[in-house]
Amino acid sequence: MKRNVILAAFALMAVVGLLYATGLVKFDGARAPAGLKAENRVPNTKEAPVPSVTVTKVGTANFNETVVVTGTLVAREEILVAPEVEGLRVLELLADEGDRVTKGQTLARLVSESLDAQMAQSDANLARNQAAIAQARSSIVQAEARVVEARNAFERAKPLKDSGYLSGSTFDQRESAARTAAAQLTSSKDGLTLAEAERAQIMAQRRELTWRLNNTEVKAPADGIVSRRNARVGGIAAGAADAMFRIVARAEIELDAEVPEAQIAKLKEGQAAKVSVAGTDNAPGRIRMISPEIDKTTRLGRVRVFLGDNRQLRVGAFGRGVLETSQSRGLAVPVSAVVYNADTMTVQVVVNDQVETRTVKTGLSADGLVEVRDGLKENDIVVTRAGTFLRNGDVVRPVFPEANKLTEVK
């Protein structure tokens, strides 16, 4: 009998153990069956694990906000060199593309035989005119002498006529001779005036011929570098429409770039820039001009970045410019740490292993960092990648990355 009771008890304990192992039966501290020890009691619930989040310590950094532009290298000022005298053949070319030239340097010579012939003809006309002027002056002297002689004879005839010793016809002859002599004197003076006018005309023509002869040598109007040569030996020199040479004045080059409408307001004349061209080092420059007009089709504005005389740069090359719009130094956090809402910006700060959301005011941004001007202080710990999965008061386990560039920048 006693043996059967003991066997029944062991069987009951085996069934209860099986039910507990399968989870069909649980015990708590208040209802633990007799015979179970306290250390074998199972708790009612399990504690949730604390999430780990990557954090960054707020530090200070330098900010250089930039605007990227693209465009073409052009001459700051291009000079078109055309011959002053058109229609002459090119005799000799003394400059080629890429040559650096100085003001007054001869670039080309034109054939001048026809102008030399015109100058020889002008010399002959001038000699003939000089002879005509001398003859006119001699004629004036003779006419003046005749005028004096005729006037004296006429004056002597007046008292003789009054006394009756001179006939009226003779008196009239002497009066007519005096008037004729005066008229001849006037004619001689007019001849001299005409000869002198002709001389002035000849001299004007000579000045034009001299100017044309002097300009058979095409010279550089300013220092610079020859960017293009259109002239050919034996060709006919044309006007400015087909310039013989194109010169980059003072060899100064600029980047003619396009800027988006939203960013052009950040630019100011004099701001620093760095321009990169394929195969060359970055060239320093400054904004020289900002166009007041925005293209209504592309919504792009234009800027000119002055690069100066740089032998590595070539007109017509493609250039990419980085323009520095502003600079500052302040507190910095990663761009991913800032949450942009409709009208506010927030950052999640970890204080005593709990999340705290703060409203901040930001400034410049550069190199993946954002300047925080209000809402944080140095050495605050912020969530590197803020998001909606964290709320105020959430308990987290902050994890610092191996390299925190913000803590290294001082």
mmCIF file of C-alpha atoms in Angstrom:
data_model
loop_
_atom_site.group_PDB
_atom_site.id
_atom_site.type_symbol
_atom_site.label_atom_id
_atom_site.label_comp_id
_atom_site.label_asym_id
_atom_site.label_seq_id
_atom_site.Cartn_x
_atom_site.Cartn_y
_atom_site.Cartn_z
ATOM 1 C CA MET A 1 0.000 0.000 0.000
ATOM 2 C CA LYS A 2 2.719 2.423 1.018
ATOM 3 C CA ARG A 3 4.698 1.458 -2.097
ATOM 4 C CA ASN A 4 1.749 2.302 -4.379
ATOM 5 C CA VAL A 5 1.364 5.780 -2.780
ATOM 6 C CA ILE A 6 5.036 6.506 -3.351
ATOM 7 C CA LEU A 7 4.797 5.389 -7.014
ATOM 8 C CA ALA A 8 1.669 7.572 -7.548
ATOM 9 C CA ALA A 9 3.482 10.634 -6.110
ATOM 10 C CA PHE A 10 6.474 10.147 -8.387
ATOM 11 C CA ALA A 11 4.116 9.785 -11.402
ATOM 12 C CA LEU A 12 2.341 13.053 -10.497
ATOM 13 C CA MET A 13 5.609 14.900 -10.169
ATOM 14 C CA ALA A 14 6.721 13.587 -13.569
ATOM 15 C CA VAL A 15 3.486 14.825 -15.244
ATOM 16 C CA VAL A 16 3.799 18.278 -13.616
ATOM 17 C CA GLY A 17 7.451 18.515 -14.718
ATOM 18 C CA LEU A 18 6.475 17.619 -18.266
ATOM 19 C CA LEU A 19 3.740 20.273 -18.335
ATOM 20 C CA TYR A 20 6.164 22.933 -16.963
ATOM 21 C CA ALA A 21 8.801 22.050 -19.519
ATOM 22 C CA THR A 22 6.331 22.467 -22.358
ATOM 23 C CA GLY A 23 5.131 25.831 -21.017
ATOM 24 C CA LEU A 24 1.601 24.744 -20.359
ATOM 25 C CA VAL A 25 2.000 25.373 -16.672
ATOM 26 C CA LYS A 26 3.837 28.386 -15.096
ATOM 27 C CA PHE A 27 4.438 29.252 -11.503
ATOM 28 C CA ASP A 28 4.791 32.612 -9.822
ATOM 29 C CA GLY A 29 6.059 33.438 -6.426
ATOM 30 C CA ALA A 30 2.610 33.598 -4.813
ATOM 31 C CA ARG A 31 1.406 30.228 -6.115
ATOM 32 C CA ALA A 32 4.508 28.111 -6.131
ATOM 33 C CA PRO A 33 3.665 24.507 -5.377
ATOM 34 C CA ALA A 34 4.911 23.125 -2.179
ATOM 35 C CA GLY A 35 8.326 21.565 -2.471
ATOM 36 C CA LEU A 36 9.676 24.044 -5.140
ATOM 37 C CA LYS A 37 12.569 26.195 -4.018
ATOM 38 C CA ALA A 38 12.669 30.020 -4.529
ATOM 39 C CA GLU A 39 15.597 29.855 -6.918
ATOM 40 C CA ASN A 40 13.556 27.603 -9.237
ATOM 41 C CA ARG A 41 10.684 30.077 -9.588
ATOM 42 C CA VAL A 42 10.334 31.671 -13.145
ATOM 43 C CA PRO A 43 9.667 35.459 -13.423
ATOM 44 C CA ASN A 44 6.472 36.675 -15.039
ATOM 45 C CA THR A 45 8.090 38.956 -17.716
ATOM 46 C CA LYS A 46 11.521 39.518 -19.378
ATOM 47 C CA GLU A 47 13.237 43.010 -19.403
ATOM 48 C CA ALA A 48 13.576 44.580 -22.974
ATOM 49 C CA PRO A 49 17.236 45.104 -24.259
ATOM 50 C CA VAL A 50 18.672 48.711 -24.429
ATOM 51 C CA PRO A 51 19.365 49.785 -28.068
ATOM 52 C CA SER A 52 22.832 50.956 -29.080
ATOM 53 C CA VAL A 53 23.130 54.196 -31.090
ATOM 54 C CA THR A 54 26.153 55.819 -32.710
ATOM 55 C CA VAL A 55 26.840 59.240 -31.213
ATOM 56 C CA THR A 56 29.168 62.160 -31.916
ATOM 57 C CA LYS A 57 30.607 64.680 -29.508
ATOM 58 C CA VAL A 58 29.975 68.308 -30.527
ATOM 59 C CA GLY A 59 33.195 70.098 -31.423
ATOM 60 C CA THR A 60 34.344 73.210 -33.264
ATOM 61 C CA ALA A 61 35.293 73.420 -36.921
ATOM 62 C CA ASN A 62 36.066 75.926 -39.654
ATOM 63 C CA PHE A 63 33.391 76.360 -42.307
ATOM 64 C CA ASN A 64 34.040 77.497 -45.870
ATOM 65 C CA GLU A 65 30.750 77.531 -47.747
ATOM 66 C CA THR A 66 31.287 77.135 -51.469
ATOM 67 C CA VAL A 67 29.380 77.291 -54.738
ATOM 68 C CA VAL A 68 30.451 75.099 -57.655
ATOM 69 C CA VAL A 69 30.271 76.586 -61.157
ATOM 70 C CA THR A 70 31.296 75.384 -64.596
ATOM 71 C CA GLY A 71 32.154 77.243 -67.745
ATOM 72 C CA THR A 72 34.739 78.028 -70.410
ATOM 73 C CA LEU A 73 38.051 79.868 -70.204
ATOM 74 C CA VAL A 74 37.957 83.105 -72.203
ATOM 75 C CA ALA A 75 40.151 86.149 -72.666
ATOM 76 C CA ARG A 76 39.427 88.928 -70.206
ATOM 77 C CA GLU A 77 39.876 91.321 -73.116
ATOM 78 C CA GLU A 78 40.403 90.191 -76.695
ATOM 79 C CA ILE A 79 42.009 92.524 -79.240
ATOM 80 C CA LEU A 80 41.254 92.174 -82.942
ATOM 81 C CA VAL A 81 44.254 93.244 -85.004
ATOM 82 C CA ALA A 82 43.322 94.298 -88.520
ATOM 83 C CA PRO A 83 45.353 96.294 -91.090
ATOM 84 C CA GLU A 84 44.741 99.998 -91.260
ATOM 85 C CA VAL A 85 45.271 99.789 -95.016
ATOM 86 C CA GLU A 86 42.983 97.341 -96.770
ATOM 87 C CA GLY A 87 43.442 95.737 -100.141
ATOM 88 C CA LEU A 88 47.212 95.140 -99.916
ATOM 89 C CA ARG A 89 48.851 91.746 -100.140
ATOM 90 C CA VAL A 90 50.527 90.221 -97.110
ATOM 91 C CA LEU A 91 54.271 90.212 -97.692
ATOM 92 C CA GLU A 92 55.594 88.749 -94.418
ATOM 93 C CA LEU A 93 54.228 87.361 -91.125
ATOM 94 C CA LEU A 94 56.366 87.877 -88.029
ATOM 95 C CA ALA A 95 54.173 86.371 -85.263
ATOM 96 C CA ASP A 96 52.441 83.037 -84.802
ATOM 97 C CA GLU A 97 49.793 81.616 -82.475
ATOM 98 C CA GLY A 98 51.043 81.311 -78.903
ATOM 99 C CA ASP A 99 53.673 84.036 -79.260
ATOM 100 C CA ARG A 100 53.854 86.682 -76.571
ATOM 101 C CA VAL A 101 54.051 90.131 -78.104
ATOM 102 C CA THR A 102 54.628 93.643 -76.791
ATOM 103 C CA LYS A 103 52.953 96.904 -77.671
ATOM 104 C CA GLY A 104 54.269 98.286 -80.970
ATOM 105 C CA GLN A 105 55.830 95.000 -82.086
ATOM 106 C CA THR A 106 55.524 94.339 -85.829
ATOM 107 C CA LEU A 107 53.288 91.361 -86.523
ATOM 108 C CA ALA A 108 53.107 91.489 -90.344
ATOM 109 C CA ARG A 109 54.265 93.521 -93.342
ATOM 110 C CA LEU A 110 52.179 94.411 -96.398
ATOM 111 C CA VAL A 111 53.270 95.118 -99.968
ATOM 112 C CA SER A 112 53.770 98.908 -100.419
ATOM 113 C CA GLU A 113 54.825 99.380 -104.105
ATOM 114 C CA SER A 114 51.560 101.064 -105.137
ATOM 115 C CA LEU A 115 51.792 103.473 -102.220
ATOM 116 C CA ASP A 116 55.410 104.251 -103.110
ATOM 117 C CA ALA A 117 54.298 105.157 -106.638
ATOM 118 C CA GLN A 118 51.574 107.431 -105.295
ATOM 119 C CA MET A 119 54.116 109.115 -103.036
ATOM 120 C CA ALA A 120 56.434 109.770 -106.023
ATOM 121 C CA GLN A 121 53.516 111.345 -107.901
ATOM 122 C CA SER A 122 52.757 113.477 -104.878
ATOM 123 C CA ASP A 123 56.369 114.669 -104.821
ATOM 124 C CA ALA A 124 56.041 115.806 -108.431
ATOM 125 C CA ASN A 125 52.770 117.629 -107.734
ATOM 126 C CA LEU A 126 54.336 119.336 -104.754
ATOM 127 C CA ALA A 127 57.309 120.553 -106.841
ATOM 128 C CA ARG A 128 54.988 121.890 -109.539
ATOM 129 C CA ASN A 129 52.911 123.661 -106.935
ATOM 130 C CA GLN A 130 55.938 125.253 -105.370
ATOM 131 C CA ALA A 131 56.874 126.674 -108.775
ATOM 132 C CA ALA A 132 53.346 127.987 -109.269
ATOM 133 C CA ILE A 133 53.461 129.720 -105.884
ATOM 134 C CA ALA A 134 56.793 131.361 -106.730
ATOM 135 C CA GLN A 135 55.421 132.498 -110.089
ATOM 136 C CA ALA A 136 52.294 133.922 -108.430
ATOM 137 C CA ARG A 137 54.363 135.891 -105.976
ATOM 138 C CA SER A 138 56.540 137.285 -108.785
ATOM 139 C CA SER A 139 53.423 138.276 -110.676
ATOM 140 C CA ILE A 140 52.167 140.106 -107.620
ATOM 141 C CA VAL A 141 55.382 142.109 -107.405
ATOM 142 C CA GLN A 142 55.121 143.103 -111.073
ATOM 143 C CA ALA A 143 51.446 143.987 -110.683
ATOM 144 C CA GLU A 144 52.172 146.140 -107.669
ATOM 145 C CA ALA A 145 54.822 148.041 -109.647
ATOM 146 C CA ARG A 146 52.411 148.646 -112.528
ATOM 147 C CA VAL A 147 49.765 149.817 -110.053
ATOM 148 C CA VAL A 148 52.140 152.377 -108.585
ATOM 149 C CA GLU A 149 53.203 153.596 -112.030
ATOM 150 C CA ALA A 150 49.628 153.842 -113.329
ATOM 151 C CA ARG A 151 48.385 155.555 -110.175
ATOM 152 C CA ASN A 152 51.153 158.195 -110.356
ATOM 153 C CA ALA A 153 50.455 158.866 -113.998
ATOM 154 C CA PHE A 154 46.790 159.275 -113.265
ATOM 155 C CA GLU A 155 47.466 161.640 -110.360
ATOM 156 C CA ARG A 156 49.677 163.827 -112.618
ATOM 157 C CA ALA A 157 46.985 163.937 -115.245
ATOM 158 C CA LYS A 158 44.374 165.438 -112.932
ATOM 159 C CA PRO A 159 45.862 169.027 -112.642
ATOM 160 C CA LEU A 160 46.818 169.038 -116.355
ATOM 161 C CA LYS A 161 43.262 168.238 -117.323
ATOM 162 C CA ASP A 162 41.935 170.986 -115.040
ATOM 163 C CA SER A 163 44.304 173.591 -116.600
ATOM 164 C CA GLY A 164 43.448 172.491 -120.104
ATOM 165 C CA TYR A 165 46.909 171.213 -121.010
ATOM 166 C CA LEU A 166 45.673 167.563 -121.252
ATOM 167 C CA SER A 167 42.953 166.324 -123.472
ATOM 168 C CA GLY A 168 40.044 164.386 -122.063
ATOM 169 C CA SER A 169 40.873 161.223 -124.015
ATOM 170 C CA THR A 170 44.376 161.073 -122.626
ATOM 171 C CA PHE A 171 43.061 161.556 -119.110
ATOM 172 C CA ASP A 172 40.613 158.707 -119.618
ATOM 173 C CA GLN A 173 43.420 156.429 -120.860
ATOM 174 C CA ARG A 174 45.504 157.109 -117.750
ATOM 175 C CA GLU A 175 42.527 156.506 -115.469
ATOM 176 C CA SER A 176 41.772 153.238 -117.251
ATOM 177 C CA ALA A 177 45.430 152.153 -116.971
ATOM 178 C CA ALA A 178 45.356 152.730 -113.204
ATOM 179 C CA ARG A 179 42.240 150.649 -112.811
ATOM 180 C CA THR A 180 43.619 147.869 -115.012
ATOM 181 C CA ALA A 181 46.830 147.713 -112.986
ATOM 182 C CA ALA A 182 44.811 147.399 -109.742
ATOM 183 C CA ALA A 183 42.720 144.614 -111.248
ATOM 184 C CA GLN A 184 45.857 142.752 -112.366
ATOM 185 C CA LEU A 185 47.251 143.029 -108.850
ATOM 186 C CA THR A 186 44.071 141.522 -107.429
ATOM 187 C CA SER A 187 44.224 138.708 -109.985
ATOM 188 C CA SER A 188 47.831 137.965 -109.092
ATOM 189 C CA LYS A 189 46.956 137.780 -105.415
ATOM 190 C CA ASP A 190 44.066 135.449 -106.207
ATOM 191 C CA GLY A 191 46.463 133.244 -108.189
ATOM 192 C CA LEU A 192 48.753 133.029 -105.181
ATOM 193 C CA THR A 193 45.814 132.090 -102.957
ATOM 194 C CA LEU A 194 44.798 129.360 -105.391
ATOM 195 C CA ALA A 195 48.329 127.975 -105.552
ATOM 196 C CA GLU A 196 48.585 127.922 -101.774
ATOM 197 C CA ALA A 197 45.229 126.108 -101.508
ATOM 198 C CA GLU A 198 46.465 123.543 -103.987
ATOM 199 C CA ARG A 199 49.598 123.132 -101.878
ATOM 200 C CA ALA A 200 47.449 122.483 -98.776
ATOM 201 C CA GLN A 201 45.548 119.818 -100.710
ATOM 202 C CA ILE A 202 48.780 118.166 -101.840
ATOM 203 C CA MET A 203 50.135 118.196 -98.302
ATOM 204 C CA ALA A 204 46.950 116.577 -96.971
ATOM 205 C CA GLN A 205 47.240 113.850 -99.584
ATOM 206 C CA ARG A 206 50.882 113.358 -98.633
ATOM 207 C CA ARG A 207 49.974 112.986 -94.981
ATOM 208 C CA GLU A 208 47.444 110.296 -95.900
ATOM 209 C CA LEU A 209 49.989 108.517 -98.082
ATOM 210 C CA THR A 210 52.602 108.734 -95.335
ATOM 211 C CA TRP A 211 50.113 107.285 -92.853
ATOM 212 C CA ARG A 212 49.235 104.462 -95.253
ATOM 213 C CA LEU A 213 52.914 103.713 -95.852
ATOM 214 C CA ASN A 214 53.636 103.638 -92.128
ATOM 215 C CA ASN A 215 50.728 101.251 -91.604
ATOM 216 C CA THR A 216 51.919 98.719 -94.109
ATOM 217 C CA GLU A 217 53.534 97.263 -90.972
ATOM 218 C CA VAL A 218 50.786 95.736 -88.815
ATOM 219 C CA LYS A 219 51.742 96.249 -85.157
ATOM 220 C CA ALA A 220 50.437 94.979 -81.833
ATOM 221 C CA PRO A 221 48.317 97.631 -80.062
ATOM 222 C CA ALA A 222 49.039 96.180 -76.588
ATOM 223 C CA ASP A 223 51.023 93.523 -74.744
ATOM 224 C CA GLY A 224 49.520 90.050 -74.855
ATOM 225 C CA ILE A 225 49.592 86.618 -76.385
ATOM 226 C CA VAL A 226 48.499 85.732 -79.930
ATOM 227 C CA SER A 227 45.552 83.359 -79.631
ATOM 228 C CA ARG A 228 44.734 83.103 -83.334
ATOM 229 C CA ARG A 229 46.321 84.034 -86.671
ATOM 230 C CA ASN A 230 44.082 84.242 -89.714
ATOM 231 C CA ALA A 231 46.505 85.950 -92.130
ATOM 232 C CA ARG A 232 48.415 84.067 -94.828
ATOM 233 C CA VAL A 233 51.392 85.230 -96.863
ATOM 234 C CA GLY A 234 50.154 86.318 -100.281
ATOM 235 C CA GLY A 235 46.606 86.897 -99.082
ATOM 236 C CA ILE A 236 44.800 90.209 -99.281
ATOM 237 C CA ALA A 237 44.615 92.099 -95.994
ATOM 238 C CA ALA A 238 40.997 92.589 -94.988
ATOM 239 C CA GLY A 239 39.245 94.704 -92.352
ATOM 240 C CA ALA A 240 38.165 94.045 -88.758
ATOM 241 C CA ALA A 241 35.473 91.584 -89.894
ATOM 242 C CA ASP A 242 38.267 89.116 -90.671
ATOM 243 C CA ALA A 243 41.023 90.166 -88.269
ATOM 244 C CA MET A 244 44.555 89.101 -89.122
ATOM 245 C CA PHE A 245 45.385 88.365 -85.463
ATOM 246 C CA ARG A 246 43.518 87.891 -82.191
ATOM 247 C CA ILE A 247 45.447 88.859 -79.073
ATOM 248 C CA VAL A 248 44.612 88.072 -75.443
ATOM 249 C CA ALA A 249 45.367 91.450 -73.873
ATOM 250 C CA ARG A 250 48.089 91.160 -71.214
ATOM 251 C CA ALA A 251 47.586 87.360 -71.477
ATOM 252 C CA GLU A 252 44.836 87.643 -68.843
ATOM 253 C CA ILE A 253 42.310 84.785 -68.790
ATOM 254 C CA GLU A 254 38.945 84.440 -67.051
ATOM 255 C CA LEU A 255 36.425 81.678 -66.402
ATOM 256 C CA ASP A 256 33.074 82.543 -67.944
ATOM 257 C CA ALA A 257 30.826 80.368 -65.770
ATOM 258 C CA GLU A 258 27.138 79.715 -65.200
ATOM 259 C CA VAL A 259 25.582 79.756 -61.730
ATOM 260 C CA PRO A 260 22.135 78.503 -60.643
ATOM 261 C CA GLU A 261 19.682 81.272 -59.863
ATOM 262 C CA ALA A 262 19.303 80.169 -56.217
ATOM 263 C CA GLN A 263 23.038 80.482 -55.547
ATOM 264 C CA ILE A 264 24.001 83.599 -57.454
ATOM 265 C CA ALA A 265 22.695 85.798 -54.612
ATOM 266 C CA LYS A 266 25.459 84.379 -52.379
ATOM 267 C CA LEU A 267 28.202 85.619 -54.676
ATOM 268 C CA LYS A 268 29.987 88.963 -54.421
ATOM 269 C CA GLU A 269 32.704 90.588 -56.450
ATOM 270 C CA GLY A 270 36.130 89.909 -55.010
ATOM 271 C CA GLN A 271 35.314 86.527 -53.461
ATOM 272 C CA ALA A 272 38.074 83.920 -53.746
ATOM 273 C CA ALA A 273 37.808 80.983 -56.119
ATOM 274 C CA LYS A 274 39.735 77.930 -57.256
ATOM 275 C CA VAL A 275 39.427 76.790 -60.849
ATOM 276 C CA SER A 276 40.414 73.334 -62.025
ATOM 277 C CA VAL A 277 41.107 72.497 -65.657
ATOM 278 C CA ALA A 278 41.923 69.048 -66.951
ATOM 279 C CA GLY A 279 45.647 68.392 -66.848
ATOM 280 C CA THR A 280 46.560 71.432 -64.728
ATOM 281 C CA ASP A 281 46.808 72.375 -61.075
ATOM 282 C CA ASN A 282 44.069 74.342 -59.368
ATOM 283 C CA ALA A 283 44.367 77.987 -60.362
ATOM 284 C CA PRO A 284 43.486 80.666 -57.795
ATOM 285 C CA GLY A 285 41.190 83.462 -58.866
ATOM 286 C CA ARG A 286 38.622 86.025 -57.775
ATOM 287 C CA ILE A 287 35.149 86.966 -58.942
ATOM 288 C CA ARG A 288 35.514 90.036 -61.161
ATOM 289 C CA MET A 289 31.997 90.458 -62.491
ATOM 290 C CA ILE A 290 28.505 89.135 -61.747
ATOM 291 C CA SER A 291 26.002 89.536 -64.544
ATOM 292 C CA PRO A 292 22.847 91.433 -63.542
ATOM 293 C CA GLU A 293 20.759 89.265 -65.857
ATOM 294 C CA ILE A 294 19.335 85.754 -65.366
ATOM 295 C CA ASP A 295 18.597 83.690 -68.466
ATOM 296 C CA LYS A 296 14.835 83.250 -68.490
ATOM 297 C CA THR A 297 15.097 79.891 -70.235
ATOM 298 C CA THR A 298 17.842 78.142 -68.262
ATOM 299 C CA ARG A 299 17.417 80.124 -65.001
ATOM 300 C CA LEU A 300 21.187 80.501 -64.873
ATOM 301 C CA GLY A 301 23.289 83.579 -64.222
ATOM 302 C CA ARG A 302 26.829 84.330 -65.374
ATOM 303 C CA VAL A 303 29.959 85.217 -63.447
ATOM 304 C CA ARG A 304 33.481 86.064 -64.570
ATOM 305 C CA VAL A 305 36.303 84.641 -62.430
ATOM 306 C CA PHE A 306 39.589 86.478 -63.068
ATOM 307 C CA LEU A 307 42.583 84.121 -63.272
ATOM 308 C CA GLY A 308 45.261 86.444 -64.627
ATOM 309 C CA ASP A 309 48.301 85.422 -66.652
ATOM 310 C CA ASN A 310 48.671 81.664 -66.229
ATOM 311 C CA ARG A 311 50.753 79.818 -68.814
ATOM 312 C CA GLN A 312 49.021 76.507 -68.020
ATOM 313 C CA LEU A 313 45.583 77.765 -69.033
ATOM 314 C CA ARG A 314 44.250 77.836 -72.582
ATOM 315 C CA VAL A 315 41.390 79.876 -73.970
ATOM 316 C CA GLY A 316 38.431 77.656 -74.814
ATOM 317 C CA ALA A 317 39.166 74.965 -72.207
ATOM 318 C CA PHE A 318 36.448 73.699 -69.872
ATOM 319 C CA GLY A 319 36.845 74.808 -66.270
ATOM 320 C CA ARG A 320 35.222 73.952 -62.958
ATOM 321 C CA GLY A 321 35.306 76.617 -60.288
ATOM 322 C CA VAL A 322 34.738 76.421 -56.542
ATOM 323 C CA LEU A 323 33.735 79.839 -55.194
ATOM 324 C CA GLU A 324 34.065 80.610 -51.476
ATOM 325 C CA THR A 325 30.924 82.480 -50.470
ATOM 326 C CA SER A 326 31.476 82.822 -46.697
ATOM 327 C CA GLN A 327 33.647 81.638 -43.799
ATOM 328 C CA SER A 328 33.047 81.035 -40.081
ATOM 329 C CA ARG A 329 34.157 78.952 -37.113
ATOM 330 C CA GLY A 330 31.676 77.426 -34.681
ATOM 331 C CA LEU A 331 30.086 74.318 -33.215
ATOM 332 C CA ALA A 332 29.659 71.525 -35.705
ATOM 333 C CA VAL A 333 27.590 68.361 -36.001
ATOM 334 C CA PRO A 334 27.201 65.902 -38.868
ATOM 335 C CA VAL A 335 24.568 66.759 -41.458
ATOM 336 C CA SER A 336 22.822 63.461 -40.648
ATOM 337 C CA ALA A 337 22.344 64.570 -37.021
ATOM 338 C CA VAL A 338 19.948 67.389 -37.960
ATOM 339 C CA VAL A 339 16.270 66.677 -38.591
ATOM 340 C CA TYR A 340 14.626 69.278 -40.826
ATOM 341 C CA ASN A 341 10.955 69.816 -40.079
ATOM 342 C CA ALA A 342 8.549 72.223 -41.734
ATOM 343 C CA ASP A 343 9.725 75.300 -39.815
ATOM 344 C CA THR A 344 12.258 74.009 -37.277
ATOM 345 C CA MET A 345 15.459 72.018 -37.092
ATOM 346 C CA THR A 346 16.109 69.565 -34.265
ATOM 347 C CA VAL A 347 18.982 67.484 -32.938
ATOM 348 C CA GLN A 348 18.718 64.450 -30.622
ATOM 349 C CA VAL A 349 21.056 64.780 -27.628
ATOM 350 C CA VAL A 350 21.976 61.927 -25.293
ATOM 351 C CA VAL A 351 21.960 63.033 -21.625
ATOM 352 C CA ASN A 352 22.524 60.370 -18.928
ATOM 353 C CA ASP A 353 21.839 57.661 -21.503
ATOM 354 C CA GLN A 354 18.456 59.186 -22.354
ATOM 355 C CA VAL A 355 17.386 60.868 -25.595
ATOM 356 C CA GLU A 356 16.507 64.550 -25.496
ATOM 357 C CA THR A 357 15.274 66.442 -28.587
ATOM 358 C CA ARG A 358 16.457 70.050 -28.942
ATOM 359 C CA THR A 359 15.588 72.781 -31.397
ATOM 360 C CA VAL A 360 18.681 74.339 -32.978
ATOM 361 C CA LYS A 361 19.626 77.164 -35.328
ATOM 362 C CA THR A 362 22.082 76.275 -38.044
ATOM 363 C CA GLY A 363 24.540 78.293 -40.098
ATOM 364 C CA LEU A 364 26.991 77.291 -42.811
ATOM 365 C CA SER A 365 27.487 73.755 -44.055
ATOM 366 C CA ALA A 366 30.561 72.193 -45.612
ATOM 367 C CA ASP A 367 32.327 68.820 -45.862
ATOM 368 C CA GLY A 368 29.381 66.923 -44.374
ATOM 369 C CA LEU A 369 29.156 69.180 -41.304
ATOM 370 C CA VAL A 370 26.593 71.768 -40.236
ATOM 371 C CA GLU A 371 27.329 74.800 -38.087
ATOM 372 C CA VAL A 372 25.052 75.041 -35.021
ATOM 373 C CA ARG A 373 24.701 78.611 -33.773
ATOM 374 C CA ASP A 374 22.141 78.027 -31.015
ATOM 375 C CA GLY A 375 20.751 75.058 -29.056
ATOM 376 C CA LEU A 376 23.956 73.124 -28.332
ATOM 377 C CA LYS A 377 27.196 73.598 -26.475
ATOM 378 C CA GLU A 378 30.610 72.088 -26.964
ATOM 379 C CA ASN A 379 31.080 68.447 -25.844
ATOM 380 C CA ASP A 380 27.341 67.699 -26.027
ATOM 381 C CA ILE A 381 26.692 64.180 -27.298
ATOM 382 C CA VAL A 382 24.330 63.968 -30.262
ATOM 383 C CA VAL A 383 22.892 61.027 -32.178
ATOM 384 C CA THR A 384 24.906 60.785 -35.387
ATOM 385 C CA ARG A 385 21.966 59.647 -37.500
ATOM 386 C CA ALA A 386 18.827 61.145 -36.040
ATOM 387 C CA GLY A 387 15.498 59.636 -36.977
ATOM 388 C CA THR A 388 11.939 58.962 -35.956
ATOM 389 C CA PHE A 389 12.670 55.656 -34.160
ATOM 390 C CA LEU A 390 13.931 57.530 -31.070
ATOM 391 C CA ARG A 391 11.720 59.581 -28.735
ATOM 392 C CA ASN A 392 12.270 61.832 -25.771
ATOM 393 C CA GLY A 393 13.160 59.814 -22.705
ATOM 394 C CA ASP A 394 14.217 56.682 -24.572
ATOM 395 C CA VAL A 395 17.082 54.900 -22.853
ATOM 396 C CA VAL A 396 19.985 54.142 -25.181
ATOM 397 C CA ARG A 397 23.522 52.912 -25.022
ATOM 398 C CA PRO A 398 25.752 55.527 -26.748
ATOM 399 C CA VAL A 399 28.550 54.175 -28.930
ATOM 400 C CA PHE A 400 31.377 56.422 -30.159
ATOM 401 C CA PRO A 401 32.993 55.592 -33.492
ATOM 402 C CA GLU A 402 36.697 54.845 -33.573
ATOM 403 C CA ALA A 403 37.484 58.224 -35.218
ATOM 404 C CA ASN A 404 35.430 61.285 -34.338
ATOM 405 C CA LYS A 405 36.662 64.050 -36.570
ATOM 406 C CA LEU A 406 34.716 66.696 -34.688
ATOM 407 C CA THR A 407 36.546 66.024 -31.446
ATOM 408 C CA GLU A 408 39.840 66.222 -33.310
ATOM 409 C CA VAL A 409 39.196 69.677 -34.820
ATOM 410 C CA LYS A 410 40.033 72.416 -32.307
#
